[in-house]
PDB file of C-alpha atoms in Angstrom:
ATOM      1  CA  UNK Y   1     -38.679 -95.494 -24.603  1.00 52.00           C
ATOM      2  CA  UNK Y   2     -35.205 -94.239 -23.711  1.00 62.00           C
ATOM      3  CA  UNK Y   3     -34.014 -93.354 -20.028  1.00 61.00           C
ATOM      4  CA  UNK Y   4     -33.174 -89.791 -21.441  1.00 61.00           C
ATOM      5  CA  UNK Y   5     -37.133 -89.223 -22.088  1.00 64.00           C
ATOM      6  CA  UNK Y   6     -38.161 -90.685 -19.047  1.00 68.00           C
ATOM      7  CA  UNK Y   7     -35.908 -88.740 -17.234  1.00 64.00           C
ATOM      8  CA  UNK Y   8     -36.993 -85.660 -18.998  1.00 68.00           C
ATOM      9  CA  UNK Y   9     -40.875 -85.918 -18.421  1.00 68.00           C
ATOM     10  CA  UNK Y  10     -40.187 -86.677 -14.801  1.00 70.00           C
ATOM     11  CA  UNK Y  11     -38.007 -83.398 -14.488  1.00 64.00           C
ATOM     12  CA  UNK Y  12     -41.166 -81.218 -16.558  1.00 66.00           C
ATOM     13  CA  UNK Y  13     -43.671 -83.336 -14.211  1.00 68.00           C
ATOM     14  CA  UNK Y  14     -41.845 -82.135 -11.380  1.00 68.00           C
ATOM     15  CA  UNK Y  15     -41.643 -78.529 -12.579  1.00 64.00           C
ATOM     16  CA  UNK Y  16     -45.357 -78.454 -13.197  1.00 63.00           C
ATOM     17  CA  UNK Y  17     -46.348 -79.307  -9.381  1.00 66.00           C
ATOM     18  CA  UNK Y  18     -44.796 -76.028  -7.813  1.00 69.00           C
ATOM     19  CA  UNK Y  19     -46.640 -74.016 -10.619  1.00 76.00           C
ATOM     20  CA  UNK Y  20     -50.257 -75.709 -10.123  1.00 79.00           C
ATOM     21  CA  UNK Y  21     -49.474 -75.803  -6.197  1.00 81.00           C
ATOM     22  CA  UNK Y  22     -48.851 -71.859  -6.760  1.00 84.00           C
ATOM     23  CA  UNK Y  23     -51.871 -71.447  -8.798  1.00 87.00           C
ATOM     24  CA  UNK Y  24     -53.906 -72.932  -6.027  1.00 90.00           C
ATOM     25  CA  UNK Y  25     -52.535 -71.082  -3.223  1.00 91.00           C
ATOM     26  CA  UNK Y  26     -53.703 -68.117  -5.293  1.00 93.00           C
ATOM     27  CA  UNK Y  27     -56.956 -68.920  -5.677  1.00 95.00           C
ATOM     28  CA  UNK Y  28     -57.141 -69.998  -1.942  1.00 95.00           C
ATOM     29  CA  UNK Y  29     -56.033 -66.574  -0.897  1.00 96.00           C
ATOM     30  CA  UNK Y  30     -58.402 -64.978  -3.547  1.00 96.00           C
ATOM     31  CA  UNK Y  31     -61.170 -66.574  -2.144  1.00 97.00           C
ATOM     32  CA  UNK Y  32     -60.425 -66.137   1.347  1.00 97.00           C
ATOM     33  CA  UNK Y  33     -60.017 -62.349   0.443  1.00 97.00           C
ATOM     34  CA  UNK Y  34     -63.654 -62.049  -1.340  1.00 97.00           C
ATOM     35  CA  UNK Y  35     -65.045 -63.961   1.566  1.00 97.00           C
ATOM     36  CA  UNK Y  36     -63.656 -61.455   4.239  1.00 97.00           C
ATOM     37  CA  UNK Y  37     -65.148 -58.536   1.977  1.00 97.00           C
ATOM     38  CA  UNK Y  38     -68.581 -60.298   1.487  1.00 96.00           C
ATOM     39  CA  UNK Y  39     -68.425 -60.797   5.565  1.00 96.00           C
ATOM     40  CA  UNK Y  40     -67.602 -56.996   6.257  1.00 96.00           C
ATOM     41  CA  UNK Y  41     -70.301 -55.944   4.093  1.00 96.00           C
ATOM     42  CA  UNK Y  42     -72.560 -58.109   5.853  1.00 95.00           C
ATOM     43  CA  UNK Y  43     -71.750 -56.606   9.065  1.00 96.00           C
ATOM     44  CA  UNK Y  44     -71.786 -53.287   8.057  1.00 96.00           C
ATOM     45  CA  UNK Y  45     -75.044 -53.713   6.508  1.00 96.00           C
ATOM     46  CA  UNK Y  46     -76.304 -55.131  10.221  1.00 95.00           C
ATOM     47  CA  UNK Y  47     -74.537 -52.069  12.088  1.00 96.00           C
ATOM     48  CA  UNK Y  48     -76.456 -49.533   9.703  1.00 95.00           C
ATOM     49  CA  UNK Y  49     -79.709 -51.183  10.684  1.00 95.00           C
ATOM     50  CA  UNK Y  50     -78.988 -51.105  14.045  1.00 96.00           C
ATOM     51  CA  UNK Y  51     -78.358 -47.232  13.597  1.00 96.00           C
ATOM     52  CA  UNK Y  52     -81.537 -46.859  11.997  1.00 96.00           C
ATOM     53  CA  UNK Y  53     -83.296 -48.405  14.391  1.00 96.00           C
ATOM     54  CA  UNK Y  54     -81.612 -46.343  17.327  1.00 96.00           C
ATOM     55  CA  UNK Y  55     -82.375 -43.187  15.566  1.00 96.00           C
ATOM     56  CA  UNK Y  56     -86.049 -43.980  15.487  1.00 96.00           C
ATOM     57  CA  UNK Y  57     -86.083 -44.887  19.069  1.00 97.00           C
ATOM     58  CA  UNK Y  58     -84.568 -41.837  19.802  1.00 96.00           C
ATOM     59  CA  UNK Y  59     -87.437 -40.118  17.679  1.00 97.00           C
ATOM     60  CA  UNK Y  60     -90.330 -42.078  19.173  1.00 97.00           C
ATOM     61  CA  UNK Y  61     -89.036 -41.133  22.959  1.00 97.00           C
ATOM     62  CA  UNK Y  62     -88.895 -37.388  22.290  1.00 97.00           C
ATOM     63  CA  UNK Y  63     -92.246 -37.662  20.473  1.00 97.00           C
ATOM     64  CA  UNK Y  64     -93.580 -39.438  23.907  1.00 97.00           C
ATOM     65  CA  UNK Y  65     -92.092 -36.689  25.643  1.00 97.00           C
ATOM     66  CA  UNK Y  66     -93.456 -34.135  24.035  1.00 96.00           C
ATOM     67  CA  UNK Y  67     -97.071 -36.004  24.559  1.00 96.00           C
ATOM     68  CA  UNK Y  68     -96.440 -36.352  27.926  1.00 96.00           C
ATOM     69  CA  UNK Y  69     -96.117 -32.489  28.607  1.00 94.00           C
ATOM     70  CA  UNK Y  70     -98.696 -31.810  26.541  1.00 91.00           C
ATOM     71  CA  UNK Y  71    -101.024 -34.137  28.371  1.00 92.00           C
ATOM     72  CA  UNK Y  72     -99.508 -32.257  31.606  1.00 92.00           C
ATOM     73  CA  UNK Y  73    -100.347 -28.952  30.596  1.00 88.00           C
ATOM     74  CA  UNK Y  74    -103.800 -30.063  29.487  1.00 86.00           C
ATOM     75  CA  UNK Y  75    -104.532 -31.640  32.832  1.00 88.00           C
ATOM     76  CA  UNK Y  76    -103.351 -28.533  34.754  1.00 86.00           C
ATOM     77  CA  UNK Y  77    -105.458 -26.480  32.636  1.00 84.00           C
ATOM     78  CA  UNK Y  78    -108.493 -28.410  33.174  1.00 85.00           C
ATOM     79  CA  UNK Y  79    -107.761 -28.590  37.005  1.00 86.00           C
ATOM     80  CA  UNK Y  80    -107.041 -25.172  37.121  1.00 83.00           C
ATOM     81  CA  UNK Y  81    -110.544 -24.050  34.887  1.00 82.00           C
ATOM     82  CA  UNK Y  82    -112.606 -26.622  37.851  1.00 84.00           C
ATOM     83  CA  UNK Y  83    -111.164 -24.782  40.812  1.00 84.00           C
ATOM     84  CA  UNK Y  84    -111.312 -21.143  39.469  1.00 85.00           C
ATOM     85  CA  UNK Y  85    -113.816 -21.267  36.574  1.00 82.00           C
ATOM     86  CA  UNK Y  86    -111.683 -19.003  34.422  1.00 81.00           C
ATOM     87  CA  UNK Y  87    -111.934 -19.145  30.893  1.00 81.00           C
ATOM     88  CA  UNK Y  88    -108.404 -18.531  30.600  1.00 78.00           C
ATOM     89  CA  UNK Y  89    -107.535 -21.854  31.520  1.00 71.00           C
ATOM     90  CA  UNK Y  90    -109.851 -23.255  28.921  1.00 74.00           C
ATOM     91  CA  UNK Y  91    -107.869 -20.975  25.972  1.00 75.00           C
ATOM     92  CA  UNK Y  92    -104.624 -23.321  27.213  1.00 66.00           C
ATOM     93  CA  UNK Y  93    -106.591 -26.242  25.871  1.00 63.00           C
ATOM     94  CA  UNK Y  94    -107.454 -25.281  22.214  1.00 62.00           C
TER      95      UNK Y  94
END
């Protein structure tokens, strides 16, 4: 092997190294972008679940409030009937 041949090989090898480094850098950055997208999707699903839980909690609170009002009305009607013995208080219960 001659000296020019070995020098040519070294130059070609050195020229290939930056290309490999650039490709590796692009692949690493692409991987990081994909991981960021996956992480944001997971976070969005968690936020969506929390919003659903809040909505259900709000509905349950409203139903509990309505039940409390209905029970209060029934109790008042029973008390009114017991005190006055008027049938109109029993009609409210129906």
